[in-house]
Each structure stands twice: as structure tokens, then as C-alpha cells.
XYZ file of C-alpha atoms in Angstrom:
386
model
C 24.355 -14.634 46.781
C 26.769 -11.975 48.042
C 30.522 -12.361 48.108
C 33.644 -10.353 48.808
C 35.982 -9.507 45.928
C 39.574 -8.229 46.042
C 40.140 -4.731 47.377
C 37.057 -2.540 47.758
C 34.993 -4.633 45.353
C 31.845 -6.328 46.612
C 29.973 -8.788 44.422
C 26.833 -10.880 44.131
C 25.440 -13.468 41.760
C 22.314 -15.445 40.995
C 21.171 -17.612 38.155
C 18.563 -19.918 36.689
C 18.899 -23.446 35.308
C 16.501 -24.481 32.514
C 15.569 -27.802 30.985
C 12.943 -27.835 28.248
C 11.702 -29.621 25.147
C 10.069 -28.085 22.096
C 7.903 -29.437 19.300
C 6.927 -27.547 16.134
C 4.279 -28.555 13.599
C 5.381 -27.369 10.157
C 2.993 -26.173 7.477
C 3.125 -29.023 4.965
C 1.788 -26.784 2.201
C 4.420 -24.067 2.715
C 5.586 -22.350 -0.467
C 8.567 -20.854 1.385
C 9.809 -24.164 2.787
C 8.411 -27.075 0.726
C 9.230 -30.391 2.385
C 11.362 -28.455 4.899
C 14.143 -28.463 2.268
C 14.832 -24.714 2.380
C 14.757 -23.678 6.043
C 15.553 -27.129 7.516
C 13.519 -26.293 10.617
C 13.746 -28.556 13.654
C 10.497 -30.248 14.635
C 11.786 -31.444 17.997
C 14.456 -30.059 20.310
C 15.784 -30.638 23.839
C 17.679 -27.893 25.637
C 19.627 -27.540 28.879
C 20.551 -23.963 29.708
C 22.142 -21.938 32.497
C 21.684 -18.181 32.759
C 23.723 -16.216 35.305
C 23.659 -12.634 36.580
C 27.033 -11.496 37.974
C 27.600 -8.148 39.697
C 30.553 -6.417 41.366
C 30.957 -2.801 42.444
C 32.952 -0.231 44.361
C 31.955 3.315 45.276
C 32.556 4.534 41.723
C 32.911 1.393 39.558
C 30.316 -1.201 38.622
C 30.619 -4.420 36.614
C 27.749 -6.644 35.451
C 27.695 -9.704 33.206
C 24.973 -12.086 31.992
C 26.657 -15.250 30.658
C 24.593 -18.028 29.072
C 25.617 -21.679 28.699
C 23.519 -23.939 26.490
C 23.437 -27.521 25.236
C 20.820 -28.124 22.542
C 19.859 -31.214 20.550
C 17.540 -31.103 17.525
C 16.250 -33.649 15.032
C 17.882 -31.770 12.145
C 21.338 -30.679 13.316
C 22.071 -32.983 16.236
C 23.812 -31.693 19.352
C 25.324 -28.229 19.667
C 26.898 -26.260 22.501
C 26.954 -22.494 23.036
C 28.570 -20.220 25.614
C 28.385 -16.446 25.308
C 27.823 -13.163 27.128
C 24.396 -11.821 26.247
C 25.332 -8.630 28.104
C 28.248 -7.207 30.090
C 29.133 -3.724 31.254
C 31.968 -1.941 33.060
C 30.869 1.488 34.249
C 32.587 4.361 36.048
C 30.813 7.294 37.709
C 33.209 10.114 36.931
C 31.135 12.763 38.736
C 27.685 13.188 40.271
C 26.035 13.709 36.881
C 28.519 12.013 34.543
C 29.239 8.337 33.917
C 31.020 6.331 31.242
C 30.782 2.655 30.401
C 31.878 0.065 27.881
C 30.553 -3.385 27.101
C 27.576 -5.150 25.602
C 24.665 -3.002 26.715
C 20.913 -3.283 26.240
C 20.069 0.048 24.589
C 16.304 -0.305 24.711
C 13.358 1.773 25.945
C 9.617 2.348 25.618
C 6.462 0.587 26.825
C 5.485 -1.130 23.550
C 4.874 -4.888 23.745
C 4.597 -6.064 20.111
C 7.321 -4.061 18.391
C 9.310 -0.955 19.309
C 9.488 1.529 16.392
C 11.426 4.105 18.455
C 14.418 1.785 18.898
C 17.032 1.649 16.110
C 18.421 -1.659 17.457
C 15.431 -3.601 18.836
C 12.429 -3.204 16.567
C 11.596 -6.686 17.864
C 12.042 -6.022 21.570
C 11.544 -9.661 22.603
C 8.420 -9.091 24.704
C 6.298 -11.437 22.585
C 8.615 -14.337 23.589
C 9.028 -14.647 27.380
C 11.810 -17.226 26.884
C 13.987 -14.944 24.774
C 17.050 -13.132 26.131
C 17.961 -9.973 24.213
C 21.643 -9.560 23.422
C 23.158 -6.139 24.028
C 24.929 -3.849 21.591
C 28.729 -3.602 21.813
C 29.204 0.055 22.687
C 31.055 2.751 24.609
C 28.564 5.046 26.370
C 28.761 8.506 27.922
C 25.777 9.530 30.092
C 24.794 12.868 31.621
C 22.053 12.701 34.279
C 21.861 16.013 36.163
C 18.649 15.048 38.009
C 15.773 12.566 38.015
C 14.000 14.377 35.171
C 16.599 14.580 32.396
C 19.294 12.448 30.830
C 21.485 12.510 27.734
C 23.156 9.394 26.345
C 25.882 9.355 23.689
C 27.115 5.996 22.409
C 29.653 4.778 19.910
C 28.423 1.453 18.548
C 31.121 -1.123 17.776
C 28.680 -3.821 16.650
C 25.443 -5.704 17.217
C 26.747 -7.981 19.962
C 26.336 -11.736 20.151
C 25.346 -13.474 16.905
C 25.603 -10.289 14.834
C 24.781 -10.550 11.155
C 27.590 -10.627 8.583
C 28.160 -7.936 7.521
C 27.105 -6.270 10.780
C 24.702 -3.410 9.935
C 25.596 -1.480 13.110
C 29.384 -1.721 13.088
C 30.907 1.778 13.544
C 27.539 3.387 14.276
C 26.487 5.945 16.870
C 23.519 6.887 19.065
C 22.374 10.063 20.819
C 19.284 9.962 23.027
C 17.583 12.607 25.160
C 15.085 11.451 27.810
C 12.711 13.650 29.809
C 10.413 12.710 32.669
C 7.557 14.673 34.251
C 5.193 13.911 37.108
C 2.858 11.713 35.034
C 4.625 11.454 31.672
C 7.954 10.533 30.090
C 9.470 10.559 26.639
C 12.617 10.351 24.634
C 14.158 11.324 21.300
C 16.764 9.039 19.718
C 19.079 9.824 16.812
C 21.208 7.011 15.401
C 23.227 6.273 12.311
C 24.906 3.173 10.963
C 28.031 3.604 8.846
C 27.107 4.483 5.285
C 23.374 4.699 5.935
C 20.835 7.471 6.407
C 20.147 8.690 9.968
C 17.418 7.115 12.123
C 15.053 9.278 14.192
C 12.901 7.698 16.914
C 10.436 9.156 19.419
C 8.650 7.542 22.364
C 6.053 9.076 24.705
C 3.901 7.732 27.510
C 1.446 9.227 29.975
C -0.103 7.791 33.114
C -3.715 8.928 33.387
C -4.381 7.342 36.793
C -3.557 4.170 38.738
C -5.130 2.024 36.016
C -4.560 3.657 32.619
C -1.312 4.130 30.690
C -1.225 5.570 27.155
C 1.899 5.363 25.002
C 3.132 5.954 21.477
C 6.281 5.320 19.466
C 7.343 6.499 16.008
C 10.410 6.506 13.802
C 11.761 7.402 10.403
C 14.655 5.497 8.904
C 15.981 2.917 6.475
C 16.907 -0.767 6.784
C 19.899 -2.614 5.383
C 19.741 -5.577 2.986
C 16.088 -4.894 2.167
C 14.252 -7.206 -0.212
C 12.043 -5.212 -2.551
C 8.734 -6.760 -3.601
C 7.260 -5.034 -6.671
C 3.557 -5.574 -7.220
C 4.315 -7.459 -10.465
C 4.924 -11.084 -9.462
C 6.712 -11.753 -12.763
C 9.584 -9.457 -11.798
C 12.510 -11.009 -9.873
C 13.424 -10.112 -6.314
C 15.655 -7.058 -5.919
C 18.037 -6.865 -2.937
C 18.701 -3.297 -1.839
C 21.771 -2.405 0.245
C 19.579 0.251 1.885
C 15.801 0.487 1.719
C 13.965 3.745 0.972
C 13.179 5.871 4.028
C 9.947 4.793 5.679
C 7.986 5.721 8.813
C 6.781 3.309 11.519
C 4.455 4.143 14.393
C 2.621 2.434 17.233
C -0.250 3.536 19.494
C -0.936 1.607 22.679
C -2.862 1.579 25.941
C -2.713 -0.586 29.038
C -5.237 -1.019 31.823
C -4.356 -2.527 35.215
C -7.180 -4.333 37.033
C -7.720 -4.203 40.782
C -6.089 -7.629 41.233
C -2.937 -6.528 39.400
C -3.700 -8.225 36.095
C -3.117 -5.989 33.068
C -4.506 -5.637 29.548
C -2.687 -4.156 26.547
C -3.969 -3.110 23.130
C -1.629 -1.864 20.408
C -1.891 -0.840 16.763
C 1.306 -0.908 14.699
C 1.911 0.577 11.260
C 5.145 -0.699 9.712
C 6.036 1.389 6.681
C 8.794 -1.071 5.744
C 6.312 -3.918 5.305
C 4.507 -4.910 2.122
C 1.036 -3.958 0.982
C -1.423 -6.820 0.450
C -0.631 -6.879 -3.299
C 3.122 -6.819 -2.689
C 2.904 -9.577 -0.088
C 1.023 -11.895 -2.423
C 3.546 -11.128 -5.190
C 6.323 -11.966 -2.699
C 4.756 -15.374 -2.004
C 4.255 -15.979 -5.747
C 7.922 -15.276 -6.493
C 9.078 -17.457 -3.596
C 7.004 -20.344 -4.963
C 8.677 -20.093 -8.360
C 11.973 -21.813 -7.408
C 13.969 -23.003 -4.370
C 16.523 -20.210 -4.907
C 13.735 -17.617 -4.804
C 12.292 -19.164 -1.628
C 15.729 -19.099 0.002
C 16.181 -15.438 -0.879
C 12.690 -14.636 0.396
C 13.420 -16.285 3.759
C 16.885 -14.816 4.117
C 16.023 -11.205 3.389
C 12.369 -10.828 4.352
C 11.424 -7.668 6.265
C 10.991 -7.914 10.031
C 7.243 -8.031 9.458
C 5.727 -8.829 6.063
C 2.660 -6.610 6.334
C 1.873 -2.987 7.096
C -0.770 -2.907 9.841
C -1.222 -5.060 12.956
C -3.369 -5.289 16.088
C -1.738 -6.842 19.148
C -3.594 -7.728 22.379
C -2.089 -8.911 25.687
C -3.640 -10.146 28.933
C -1.228 -11.021 31.700
C -1.279 -11.866 35.390
C 0.017 -9.784 38.282
C 3.808 -9.585 37.927
C 4.127 -9.561 41.728
C 2.309 -12.866 42.214
C 4.823 -15.201 43.871
C 2.985 -18.388 42.890
C 3.475 -17.967 39.137
C 2.876 -15.897 36.042
C 0.856 -16.202 32.829
C 0.552 -14.162 29.665
C -1.739 -14.562 26.639
C -1.254 -12.758 23.317
C -3.248 -12.382 20.105
C -1.992 -10.704 16.926
C -3.941 -9.897 13.773
C -2.473 -8.779 10.441
C -4.757 -6.409 8.560
C -2.587 -6.922 5.448
C -3.329 -10.613 4.833
C -5.966 -11.362 7.502
C -3.692 -13.800 9.366
C -3.807 -14.405 13.108
C -1.495 -15.768 15.769
C -2.481 -16.848 19.285
C 0.216 -17.514 21.869
C 0.595 -17.911 25.605
C 3.088 -18.477 28.384
C 2.420 -19.889 31.848
C 4.769 -20.452 34.754
C 3.796 -22.217 37.979
C 5.865 -22.545 41.162
C 6.054 -26.233 42.022
C 8.151 -26.179 45.166
C 10.804 -23.906 46.632
C 12.847 -22.584 43.715
C 11.493 -25.002 41.080
C 8.934 -23.860 38.484
C 7.148 -25.511 35.573
C 6.611 -23.447 32.421
C 4.768 -23.848 29.124
C 5.024 -21.704 25.975
C 2.737 -22.293 23.005
C 1.653 -20.638 19.753
C -1.036 -21.428 17.179
C -1.287 -19.855 13.727
C -4.406 -20.819 11.765
C -4.569 -19.925 8.086
C -3.140 -20.734 4.698
C 0.427 -21.088 3.470
C 0.391 -17.587 1.961
C -0.232 -15.745 5.194
C 2.604 -14.398 7.278
C 2.008 -16.153 10.605
C 1.202 -19.577 9.122
C 3.670 -19.559 6.217
C 6.127 -21.876 8.013
C 4.542 -23.168 11.246
C 1.073 -24.251 12.258
C 1.772 -24.491 15.978
C 4.598 -24.802 18.480
C 4.839 -26.019 22.074
C 7.667 -25.786 24.625
C 7.466 -27.414 28.061
C 10.156 -27.296 30.728
C 11.272 -26.711 34.286
C 13.541 -24.077 35.765
C 15.474 -23.869 38.999
C 16.320 -20.496 40.512
C 19.771 -20.539 42.106
C 20.274 -18.697 45.396
């Protein structure tokens, strides 16, 4: 919906209303969360949510904001309300090639679906959960874009945005990123540093072979804050490190687009910050020793427990107006665990859609994907506002 704003400003807005219920089946044999006494996970939840997209601009200024309002009721914590800005940005084009901005910006890039090693802020880029909304980083940004083929971004990071950890690992950090684009390829180099930590280096590349094939790769070298070490000796206690040793992560991926617009993805991820098979089993053994150890294991576990993963995606044509579906399968080569998940959205009438999100994790209590949950299911409706 378009609207006039004071002076030379012109604005527009749209939004989506959601209503959905979720049910999770816990792993009753979990060593990390026995009897649900450690994590206190909800097994049933009902949520009403409104997501808005607000825009206003003049010839040289542009403002955007994505506020979210939520009312959520669970069987463990009762009713809770939330209202926050997942992203907002005020930008000024100072010259043809130069622009500056401040706000809560989504500093993300790359084609990877499972994880994004080249990003210092969004290793989990949210693409495995179609319901998730990524929160931006609080930052001041200077951009130089002399043409369509090159760009340089410099950012001063004030913090990790909405729901940042305490202490915030990215408070008083910085980012520099160079991006280059050719006729059938693109890439970027990112340098970032959090206060008091070693620098992060990330690289992403992708090449379009033809109308169907896309090849891409991401890699990085860096450290992580509040890392939980897992020595191979299960008798040793956990050790919490303010900064982990430097490790390398990399991902190789390919996508193929079918004639009907459906697409297939296959990715292999190596996470150098994860545990080996021996370390992972020692981690589970220590967590099983006492509730305090299980709480520490849950609170400071690495983003992924293992080292090597295969991730497969099959999704429908994104331009299909009648709906959208996406199926995903992930295999951990470290512990042999698997996770199957899917999302489907169907247009019922006008602006109203029905959606379903589900996940199933077969396996034992000492495998990453099935350590806490066996399966989960979310069903709801959404209404697109004009």
C-alpha cells in the first residue's frame, strides 16, 4: 500500500498476519535433557504474529523497517508478548557511487542453503527454517559502488541486534567486504573482527554454468567466542574457552533448476569448529554425568556438533502463485545421524494461505539431530495484507 509522507517523502507498507500451533515430541531417553528438567522445552505452543514491511524514501534518503509483534503461549512458560524491530535502516546516497546508512542491517551473502561459512555473523543463515526471520546487525555502514561489477562495504558493528547474547560477541566490531561480479560469476572477500578477538576471513564464490547449473563455494578462517572444548577423554571436565582456537570451515554446493522451475541443491559442509566422532561421544558422556554438566553442554555447544555434513534440498518453483514447498535432508558423517524436514504452503483463497512445517530425526539419544527432539510439527494460516 502506497502513502504520502510529509515533505518529499513517499512511503509504502505491507505485512503478513500469522496464526499457528506447534507440537514437539521430545526424546525421552535424552542425556542432555532428562525428563525435560534441563532445557524445559515446550511440547505445545500457539502463536499469533504480525510482520510488517515499512518503506519511505526521497530522492536521496531511504528508510525501511521490519517490525514484528508476537503473542505466544506455551505449556511450559505460559503466555508471553514480544515487539521488536528485526531490521531497520536509514540510508543516504551522498553521491552517485557513495552511500551511508545506520540501523539494524542484514549483513549476509552467498548461495549456501545449510550453513554459510563465509559470513562472520550468520553461520546459520536461516534457510533451513522457512518460518525464521533473521535479525540484522546494529551497524553504521559506508558503501562504495562505482558500477554494477564492484562494491566495497565498510561497517562499524555496534552489536548483534535483537536478542543479542550477553555479553554480545560482536559489540564494537567491524567489517570490510569487497564484492566482484562478472558475466557468469560473482564472489566476495570479507574481513571482520570482534573486539578482543582474532580477525575473521571469509570468501564466497559462485559460477553459473548455464540456465540450469549453479556451482558455489564458501570458506572461512576464524575463532568463536565462549567455545566449549571437548577433549577426547570423557573423564576430563568441560573447559569453557573465551576464544576458541582458529579453525577453517568450508562448503561446496551445486544447484540444478528443472524445466518446470523446481530446483535441487546438494551441499557438503566441513565445520572445523565441530567435534570429531570421539570428541562428540565424550561430550555426550560428560553431559550425562550430572545436571550441571548437561546444562553447560546445552548452553555452550558449538553451532554444529560434528565436522562433516551432507545437505540436500528439493523445492518448488519460487514463482508459482498457487503455493510453495521445500523438502530437506541432512546427514552427519560424524555420528551417522539424519534429519528430514519439509515446508509446504498452499494458497486457499485470495490472500489466505495454509502452511505446514515438519521435521523428523530418527536415531539414538547420543546423536546430534535426535539428542533433544524426535519430531516437530507446526501448522498455521497466514494472511497477506495489501
